Coordinates of C-alpha atoms in Angstrom, one line a residue:
M1 CA 72.8 200.1 80.0
L2 CA 71.7 196.7 81.4
E3 CA 68.5 197.1 79.5
K4 CA 70.6 196.0 76.5
F5 CA 71.9 192.8 78.3
T6 CA 70.4 189.5 77.7
E7 CA 69.0 187.4 80.6
K8 CA 72.3 185.5 80.5
A9 CA 74.7 188.5 80.4
I10 CA 72.7 190.1 83.4
N11 CA 72.9 186.8 85.4
V12 CA 76.8 187.1 84.9
V13 CA 76.6 190.7 86.2
T14 CA 74.5 189.5 89.2
E15 CA 76.8 186.5 90.1
A16 CA 79.8 188.9 90.0
Q17 CA 78.5 191.1 92.7
N18 CA 77.0 188.2 94.6
Q19 CA 80.8 186.6 94.5
A20 CA 82.0 189.9 95.7
K21 CA 79.8 189.9 98.5
L22 CA 80.3 186.4 99.4
M23 CA 84.2 186.9 99.5
Q24 CA 83.4 190.1 101.5
N25 CA 85.2 192.3 98.9
V26 CA 85.0 196.1 99.0
S27 CA 83.8 196.4 95.6
V28 CA 83.1 194.3 92.6
Q29 CA 86.3 193.8 90.5
P30 CA 87.0 192.3 87.0
E31 CA 88.0 189.1 88.6
H32 CA 84.6 188.6 90.0
F33 CA 83.4 188.5 86.4
L34 CA 85.8 185.9 85.7
L35 CA 84.6 183.8 88.5
A36 CA 81.1 184.5 87.2
L37 CA 81.7 183.3 83.7
V38 CA 83.2 180.2 84.8
K39 CA 80.2 179.1 87.4
L40 CA 77.6 180.2 84.7
A41 CA 79.6 178.5 81.4
K42 CA 77.6 176.3 79.2
G43 CA 77.9 174.9 75.8
I44 CA 81.0 176.1 73.8
S45 CA 82.2 178.2 76.7
L46 CA 82.0 175.5 79.2
N47 CA 84.3 173.5 77.1
V48 CA 87.0 176.0 76.8
F49 CA 86.9 176.2 80.7
R50 CA 87.0 172.4 80.9
T51 CA 90.2 172.2 78.3
Y52 CA 92.2 174.2 80.6
K53 CA 90.9 172.3 83.7
M54 CA 89.5 175.8 85.2
T55 CA 87.0 174.8 87.6
F56 CA 84.9 177.2 89.8
E57 CA 86.4 175.8 92.8
D58 CA 90.2 176.2 91.8
L59 CA 89.4 179.7 90.3
H60 CA 87.9 180.7 93.5
K61 CA 90.8 179.8 95.4
V62 CA 93.2 181.9 93.3
V63 CA 90.9 185.0 93.1
D64 CA 90.5 185.1 96.8
E65 CA 94.0 185.0 97.3
K66 CA 94.5 187.8 94.6
L67 CA 91.9 190.0 96.4
R68 CA 93.0 189.4 99.8
F69 CA 93.6 193.2 100.4
E70 CA 90.4 194.1 98.8
K71 CA 88.5 192.6 102.0
S72 CA 86.1 194.9 104.0
V73 CA 85.7 195.0 107.6
R74 CA 82.1 194.8 107.5
I75 CA 79.7 192.7 105.3
V76 CA 78.5 195.0 102.3
S77 CA 75.1 194.0 101.6
T78 CA 75.3 195.1 97.7
P79 CA 79.0 195.8 97.0
P80 CA 79.3 198.8 94.2
F81 CA 81.0 198.2 91.1
S82 CA 84.6 199.4 91.0
T83 CA 85.9 201.8 88.1
A84 CA 87.5 198.7 86.5
S85 CA 84.3 196.9 86.6
K86 CA 82.4 199.6 85.0
D87 CA 85.0 200.1 82.4
L88 CA 84.9 196.2 81.6
L89 CA 81.1 196.5 80.9
K90 CA 81.5 199.3 78.6
K91 CA 84.1 197.4 76.5
A92 CA 81.7 194.6 76.4
L93 CA 79.0 196.9 75.3
D94 CA 81.7 198.5 72.6
I95 CA 82.4 194.8 71.4
A96 CA 78.8 194.1 71.1
Q97 CA 78.1 197.5 69.1
K98 CA 80.9 197.0 66.7
S99 CA 80.1 193.3 66.1
G100 CA 76.7 194.6 64.9
N101 CA 74.6 193.1 67.8
Q102 CA 71.9 195.1 69.7
N103 CA 72.1 192.9 72.4
I104 CA 75.0 192.4 74.9
L105 CA 75.8 188.6 75.2
Y106 CA 77.8 186.4 77.7
E107 CA 80.3 186.0 74.9
H108 CA 80.6 189.9 74.9
I109 CA 81.6 190.1 78.6
F110 CA 83.9 187.2 78.0
L111 CA 85.7 189.0 75.5
A112 CA 86.0 192.0 77.6
V113 CA 87.4 190.0 80.6
L114 CA 90.0 188.1 78.1
N115 CA 91.0 191.9 77.0
D116 CA 91.5 193.3 80.2
K117 CA 95.0 194.0 81.1
N118 CA 94.5 196.2 84.2
S119 CA 93.6 193.7 86.6
Y120 CA 94.9 190.4 88.0
I121 CA 93.1 188.4 85.3
P122 CA 96.2 188.1 82.6
R123 CA 98.2 186.5 85.8
I124 CA 95.3 184.4 86.9
L125 CA 94.8 182.9 83.2
E126 CA 98.5 182.2 83.1
R127 CA 98.2 179.9 86.1
F128 CA 95.7 177.7 84.1
N129 CA 97.9 178.0 81.0
F130 CA 95.1 179.5 79.4
D131 CA 95.5 180.3 75.6
V132 CA 93.9 183.7 75.7
Y133 CA 94.4 184.3 71.8
K134 CA 93.1 181.0 70.8
T135 CA 90.2 181.3 73.1
K136 CA 89.5 184.8 72.0
D137 CA 89.3 183.9 68.4
L138 CA 87.1 181.0 69.2
I139 CA 84.5 183.3 71.1
S140 CA 85.0 186.2 68.7
R141 CA 83.8 184.0 65.7
L142 CA 81.1 182.5 68.0
S143 CA 79.6 186.1 68.6
Q144 CA 79.9 187.1 65.0
K145 CA 77.9 184.1 64.0
K146 CA 75.5 185.4 66.4
T147 CA 75.2 188.7 64.9
K148 CA 74.3 187.7 61.3
R149 CA 71.0 189.3 60.4
Q150 CA 67.9 188.3 58.4
L151 CA 67.9 190.2 55.3
H152 CA 64.1 189.6 54.0
P153 CA 61.2 188.0 56.0
E154 CA 60.5 184.4 55.5
S155 CA 57.6 184.9 53.6
D156 CA 59.6 186.4 50.8
D157 CA 62.0 183.5 50.3
N158 CA 60.6 180.3 48.8
S159 CA 64.0 179.0 47.8
G160 CA 64.5 175.2 48.5
L161 CA 61.0 174.6 49.7
P162 CA 59.4 172.0 47.3
E163 CA 55.3 172.1 47.1
E164 CA 54.4 169.3 49.7
L165 CA 53.0 166.2 47.9
L166 CA 50.0 164.4 49.3
Q167 CA 51.1 160.9 50.6
T168 CA 48.0 158.4 51.1
D169 CA 50.1 156.2 53.6
N170 CA 50.3 158.9 55.9
L171 CA 46.6 159.4 55.7
L172 CA 45.7 155.7 56.2
S173 CA 47.5 155.2 59.5
G174 CA 44.7 157.3 61.7
S175 CA 41.9 156.9 59.2
K176 CA 42.3 153.4 57.7
E177 CA 38.6 152.4 58.6
V178 CA 37.1 155.4 56.9
F179 CA 39.0 155.0 53.6
D180 CA 38.3 151.3 53.6
R181 CA 34.7 152.0 53.7
A182 CA 35.0 155.0 51.2
L183 CA 36.8 152.4 48.8
S184 CA 33.8 150.1 49.1
K185 CA 31.3 153.3 48.7
L186 CA 33.4 153.9 45.5
S187 CA 33.1 150.4 44.1
A188 CA 29.5 150.5 44.5
S189 CA 29.1 153.9 42.9
N190 CA 30.5 153.0 39.5
Y191 CA 32.9 155.9 39.8
E192 CA 36.6 155.5 39.6
I193 CA 37.8 158.4 41.4
L194 CA 37.3 158.9 45.0
G195 CA 35.6 162.1 46.1
T196 CA 34.7 164.1 49.3
E197 CA 31.3 162.6 49.4
Q198 CA 32.7 159.1 50.1
I199 CA 35.1 160.1 52.5
L200 CA 32.3 162.0 54.4
S201 CA 29.7 159.4 54.2
S202 CA 32.3 156.9 55.5
I203 CA 33.0 159.3 58.4
L204 CA 29.3 159.7 59.4
E205 CA 28.6 155.6 58.9
D206 CA 30.5 155.2 62.1
S207 CA 27.8 156.3 64.8
N208 CA 29.6 155.5 67.8
T209 CA 32.7 158.0 67.6
E210 CA 32.6 161.2 69.6
L211 CA 32.7 163.1 66.2
T212 CA 29.7 161.6 64.5
Q213 CA 27.9 162.2 68.0
I214 CA 28.8 166.1 67.6
L215 CA 27.8 166.2 64.0
S216 CA 24.5 164.4 65.0
K217 CA 23.5 167.3 67.8
L218 CA 24.2 169.8 64.8
G219 CA 21.9 168.1 62.6
L220 CA 24.2 166.0 60.3
T221 CA 23.6 162.2 60.3
S222 CA 24.3 159.3 57.9
D223 CA 20.8 159.1 56.9
I224 CA 20.4 162.8 56.2
F225 CA 23.5 163.0 54.5
E226 CA 22.9 159.9 52.3
Q227 CA 19.2 161.4 51.3
K228 CA 20.9 164.5 50.4
L229 CA 23.7 162.6 48.3
K230 CA 21.0 160.7 46.5
E231 CA 19.6 163.9 45.0
I232 CA 23.0 164.6 43.3
T233 CA 23.1 163.7 39.8
S234 CA 26.3 165.2 39.0
R235 CA 30.1 165.1 40.4
K236 CA 31.2 168.3 38.3
D237 CA 31.8 170.4 41.8
E238 CA 34.5 167.7 42.5
F239 CA 36.5 168.2 39.3
E240 CA 38.8 171.2 38.0
G241 CA 39.5 169.7 34.7
K242 CA 42.2 166.9 35.7
Q243 CA 41.5 163.5 36.8
I244 CA 43.8 161.6 39.5
I245 CA 43.0 158.8 42.0
F246 CA 41.3 161.4 44.1
T247 CA 39.2 164.0 43.0
P248 CA 40.9 167.5 42.6
N249 CA 38.8 168.5 45.4
A250 CA 39.4 165.5 47.5
F251 CA 43.1 165.9 47.0
T252 CA 43.1 169.3 48.5
A253 CA 40.8 168.2 51.2
M254 CA 43.6 165.5 52.1
N255 CA 46.3 168.3 52.1
L256 CA 44.5 170.4 54.2
A257 CA 43.7 167.7 56.6
I258 CA 47.3 167.0 56.9
E259 CA 47.8 170.7 57.9
M260 CA 45.0 170.8 60.1
A261 CA 46.6 167.6 62.0
K262 CA 49.9 169.2 62.2
E263 CA 48.5 172.6 63.5
L264 CA 46.4 170.6 66.2
G265 CA 49.5 168.5 67.1
S266 CA 48.6 165.0 66.2
S267 CA 51.2 162.5 64.2
E268 CA 48.2 161.0 62.6
V269 CA 45.6 162.0 60.3
T270 CA 42.2 161.2 61.9
P271 CA 38.5 161.5 60.6
T272 CA 38.3 164.8 62.4
H273 CA 41.3 166.0 60.5
L274 CA 39.6 164.6 57.4
L275 CA 36.3 166.6 58.1
L276 CA 38.2 169.7 58.8
G277 CA 39.9 169.3 55.4
I278 CA 36.8 169.2 53.9
L279 CA 35.4 172.3 55.4
K280 CA 38.5 174.3 54.6
T281 CA 38.2 173.5 50.8
K282 CA 34.9 175.5 50.9
K283 CA 33.5 173.7 47.6
G284 CA 32.8 170.0 46.6
I285 CA 29.7 167.7 46.7
A286 CA 30.4 167.1 50.5
Y287 CA 30.6 170.7 51.3
N288 CA 27.7 171.7 49.3
I289 CA 25.4 169.0 51.1
L290 CA 26.3 170.7 54.6
K291 CA 25.4 174.0 53.2
N292 CA 22.1 172.7 51.8
L293 CA 21.3 171.4 55.3
N294 CA 22.0 175.0 56.7
L295 CA 24.9 174.1 58.6
S296 CA 27.2 176.7 59.9
T297 CA 30.8 175.3 58.7
S298 CA 32.2 177.4 61.3
T299 CA 29.9 176.2 64.1
V300 CA 30.8 172.7 62.6
E301 CA 34.7 173.3 62.8
H302 CA 34.3 174.8 66.5
E303 CA 32.3 172.0 67.9
I304 CA 34.6 169.0 66.7
I305 CA 37.9 171.1 67.6
K306 CA 36.4 171.6 71.3
P307 CA 37.2 168.1 72.3
I308 CA 40.8 168.4 71.2
E309 CA 41.4 171.8 72.7
K310 CA 40.4 170.0 76.4
Q311 CA 42.9 167.8 75.8
M312 CA 45.5 170.7 75.6
P313 CA 47.9 169.4 73.3
E314 CA 51.1 171.2 73.3
T315 CA 51.5 172.0 69.7
L316 CA 47.9 173.3 69.5
T317 CA 48.7 175.7 72.5
I318 CA 51.9 176.4 70.8
M319 CA 50.2 177.5 67.5
K320 CA 47.5 179.6 69.5
L321 CA 50.3 181.6 71.5
A322 CA 52.5 181.8 68.2
K323 CA 49.4 183.5 66.2
E324 CA 48.7 185.7 69.2
E325 CA 52.5 186.8 69.1
A326 CA 52.0 187.5 65.6
R327 CA 49.1 189.7 66.1
R328 CA 50.7 191.7 69.1
I329 CA 53.4 193.0 66.6
G330 CA 50.8 193.6 63.8
R331 CA 51.5 190.7 61.5
N332 CA 49.1 188.2 59.7
T333 CA 52.0 186.0 59.0
V334 CA 53.4 183.3 61.6
G335 CA 57.0 182.6 60.8
T336 CA 59.7 180.3 62.7
E337 CA 60.2 183.0 65.1
M338 CA 56.6 182.9 66.2
F339 CA 56.8 179.3 66.7
L340 CA 59.9 179.9 69.1
L341 CA 58.1 182.7 71.2
G342 CA 55.1 180.0 71.4
I343 CA 57.3 177.2 72.8
I344 CA 58.6 179.8 75.3
A345 CA 55.1 181.1 76.1
E346 CA 53.6 177.4 76.6
G347 CA 55.8 177.5 79.8
Y348 CA 55.7 173.5 80.2
G349 CA 57.0 171.0 77.6
I350 CA 60.4 169.9 76.9
G351 CA 61.0 172.9 74.5
F352 CA 60.2 175.3 77.2
R353 CA 62.7 173.5 79.6
V354 CA 65.4 173.5 77.3
L355 CA 65.1 177.1 76.2
N356 CA 64.7 178.1 80.3
E357 CA 67.9 176.2 81.1
L358 CA 69.9 178.1 78.4
E359 CA 68.3 181.3 79.9
V360 CA 66.3 182.2 77.1
T361 CA 63.4 184.4 78.4
I362 CA 59.9 185.5 76.7
K363 CA 61.3 189.3 77.3
D364 CA 64.6 189.0 75.3
A365 CA 63.1 186.7 72.6
R366 CA 60.3 189.2 71.9
Q367 CA 62.7 192.2 72.1
T368 CA 64.8 190.2 69.4
V369 CA 62.0 189.3 67.2
E370 CA 60.8 192.8 67.2
D371 CA 64.3 194.0 66.2
I372 CA 64.7 191.5 63.5
V373 CA 60.9 191.3 62.0
G374 CA 59.7 194.8 63.1
Y375 CA 56.0 195.7 63.8
G376 CA 53.5 195.6 61.0
D377 CA 50.1 197.2 60.1
E378 CA 48.3 194.2 58.6
Y379 CA 44.4 193.8 59.5
F380 CA 43.7 191.2 62.3
D381 CA 40.5 190.1 60.4
Q382 CA 42.5 188.3 57.9
E383 CA 43.3 184.5 58.5
I384 CA 46.7 184.3 59.6
T385 CA 48.9 182.0 57.4
F386 CA 52.5 180.2 57.8
T387 CA 55.5 181.3 56.1
P388 CA 57.2 178.6 53.9
R389 CA 59.9 177.8 56.5
A390 CA 57.3 177.7 59.3
K391 CA 55.6 175.1 57.4
K392 CA 58.8 173.3 56.8
V393 CA 59.3 173.2 60.5
L394 CA 56.0 172.0 61.3
E395 CA 56.4 169.2 58.4
T396 CA 59.8 168.2 59.9
A397 CA 58.1 168.1 63.5
W398 CA 55.3 166.0 62.4
Q399 CA 57.9 163.5 60.6
I400 CA 59.8 163.4 63.8
A401 CA 56.9 162.3 65.8
K402 CA 56.1 159.8 63.4
R403 CA 59.2 158.4 63.2
R404 CA 59.2 157.7 66.8
N405 CA 55.7 156.5 66.6
E406 CA 54.5 159.1 69.2
P407 CA 51.0 160.2 68.6
K408 CA 51.3 163.9 69.0
I409 CA 53.9 166.5 67.9
E410 CA 55.4 168.1 71.1
S411 CA 57.4 170.8 71.6
A412 CA 60.7 168.9 71.7
H413 CA 59.8 167.8 68.2
L414 CA 59.2 171.6 67.3
L415 CA 62.1 173.1 68.8
Y416 CA 64.6 170.2 67.1
A417 CA 62.8 170.9 64.0
I418 CA 63.7 174.7 64.2
T419 CA 67.4 173.8 64.5
T420 CA 67.1 172.1 61.2
V421 CA 66.6 175.2 59.3
P422 CA 69.9 177.1 60.2
D423 CA 68.9 180.2 58.1
C424 CA 65.2 180.6 59.7
V425 CA 64.3 183.7 61.8
A426 CA 63.9 181.5 64.7
M427 CA 67.6 180.6 65.0
K428 CA 68.6 184.2 64.1
V429 CA 67.0 184.9 67.2
L430 CA 68.5 182.2 69.2
E431 CA 71.9 183.1 68.0
Q432 CA 71.4 186.9 69.0
L433 CA 70.7 185.7 72.4
G434 CA 73.7 183.6 72.6
V435 CA 72.3 180.0 71.9
D436 CA 73.7 177.7 69.7
V437 CA 72.2 174.3 67.9
V438 CA 74.4 172.0 69.9
E439 CA 73.2 173.2 73.2
I440 CA 69.5 173.0 72.3
K441 CA 70.2 169.4 70.7
Q442 CA 72.0 168.3 73.9
G443 CA 69.2 170.1 76.1
I444 CA 66.4 168.2 74.5
I445 CA 68.3 164.7 74.6
L446 CA 68.9 165.7 78.5
E447 CA 65.3 166.6 79.1
K448 CA 64.1 163.5 77.1
Q449 CA 66.0 161.2 79.4
R450 CA 64.6 163.0 82.5
S451 CA 60.9 162.9 81.3
D452 CA 61.2 159.0 80.6

């Protein structure tokens, strides 16, 4: 039966058995479960016990007094579960099933304890003036909230997700010098609209950067590019029938650059991201020159990303892990739930530490994701894409990092961003595992304070 219990619920069962052993009782009784619930309480449950001034120490004295006749003459290494305790666990399972939850949560054990009438628990609660009915109502509503299911995959729901507009101010912060040079080239070219060729030309002009040195080794220098550019007599490859400040192709490249910055964990759009954006468009003057020089765009992309990977930015690691999790269950789409699994699997950042403190394990999270999303049979050779809500979470995390003037997107930004989309799959997973938004936000604040 324990395979249906979340890590948090298993810890309650283990702690109940541990309390029975420490108190030298013959077997594990329902009262030991009450002790375990109080000792391991967090969030709303902790506030409930604090309301009635029920501390672990005070409760321990009362339980020890009530179970004094249950003492063993010898120390039992692993006290067995009494019939009453087994019945209590069955009731917890029944409560979970009736609420439509496939997992047994801490809250379900809590409700089973409150419903118990055959032990000393009712009298113990009376001593603390504990309002059983009020608490049952609160915990029931909390557990019901955690059983709401996602009816459709995130990729099928585009409601409330406006198309992202390019803000050039966001670009200038990390690539101001590149754009200053590009605008100078634009003025000298007799063109009125900024294209990808001016952007790439401006990137190559600064020969002292790590990026241009990588490109030089690959056979692309400023002189070579400028020579090829002189051979171009038409800008038709930059247009698709509409004219804006950027050429349509440059506009696309800039939006892709922003997306690449987010995925690589940067709160600024740098020349590296601009070049990656140009490569991703697979069209336009700059891209065509690279092709004419017989440069493999995949090789260029790999080489310029390598230095970033060496720095091991949290978000890049999380994105890679999220994509691996998607492939594991046969999906070509990364939703917010894969971000969550990536944060846990990363195993180091603030996001991981917060979830670890809340006893959210990769095993429980994976199982819950599989229950909600299910396995797919999509081909792995296709490019993995993000759902609209995953993009929204990444955008929010990016904005949080920018507002705080932090150069990189961290796991804490991603986890906080997930809480701002209450109906995303990641939040459904956390709710199924007995974690709420308040606990997450409080945890992030505490971990940030510890880190600072």
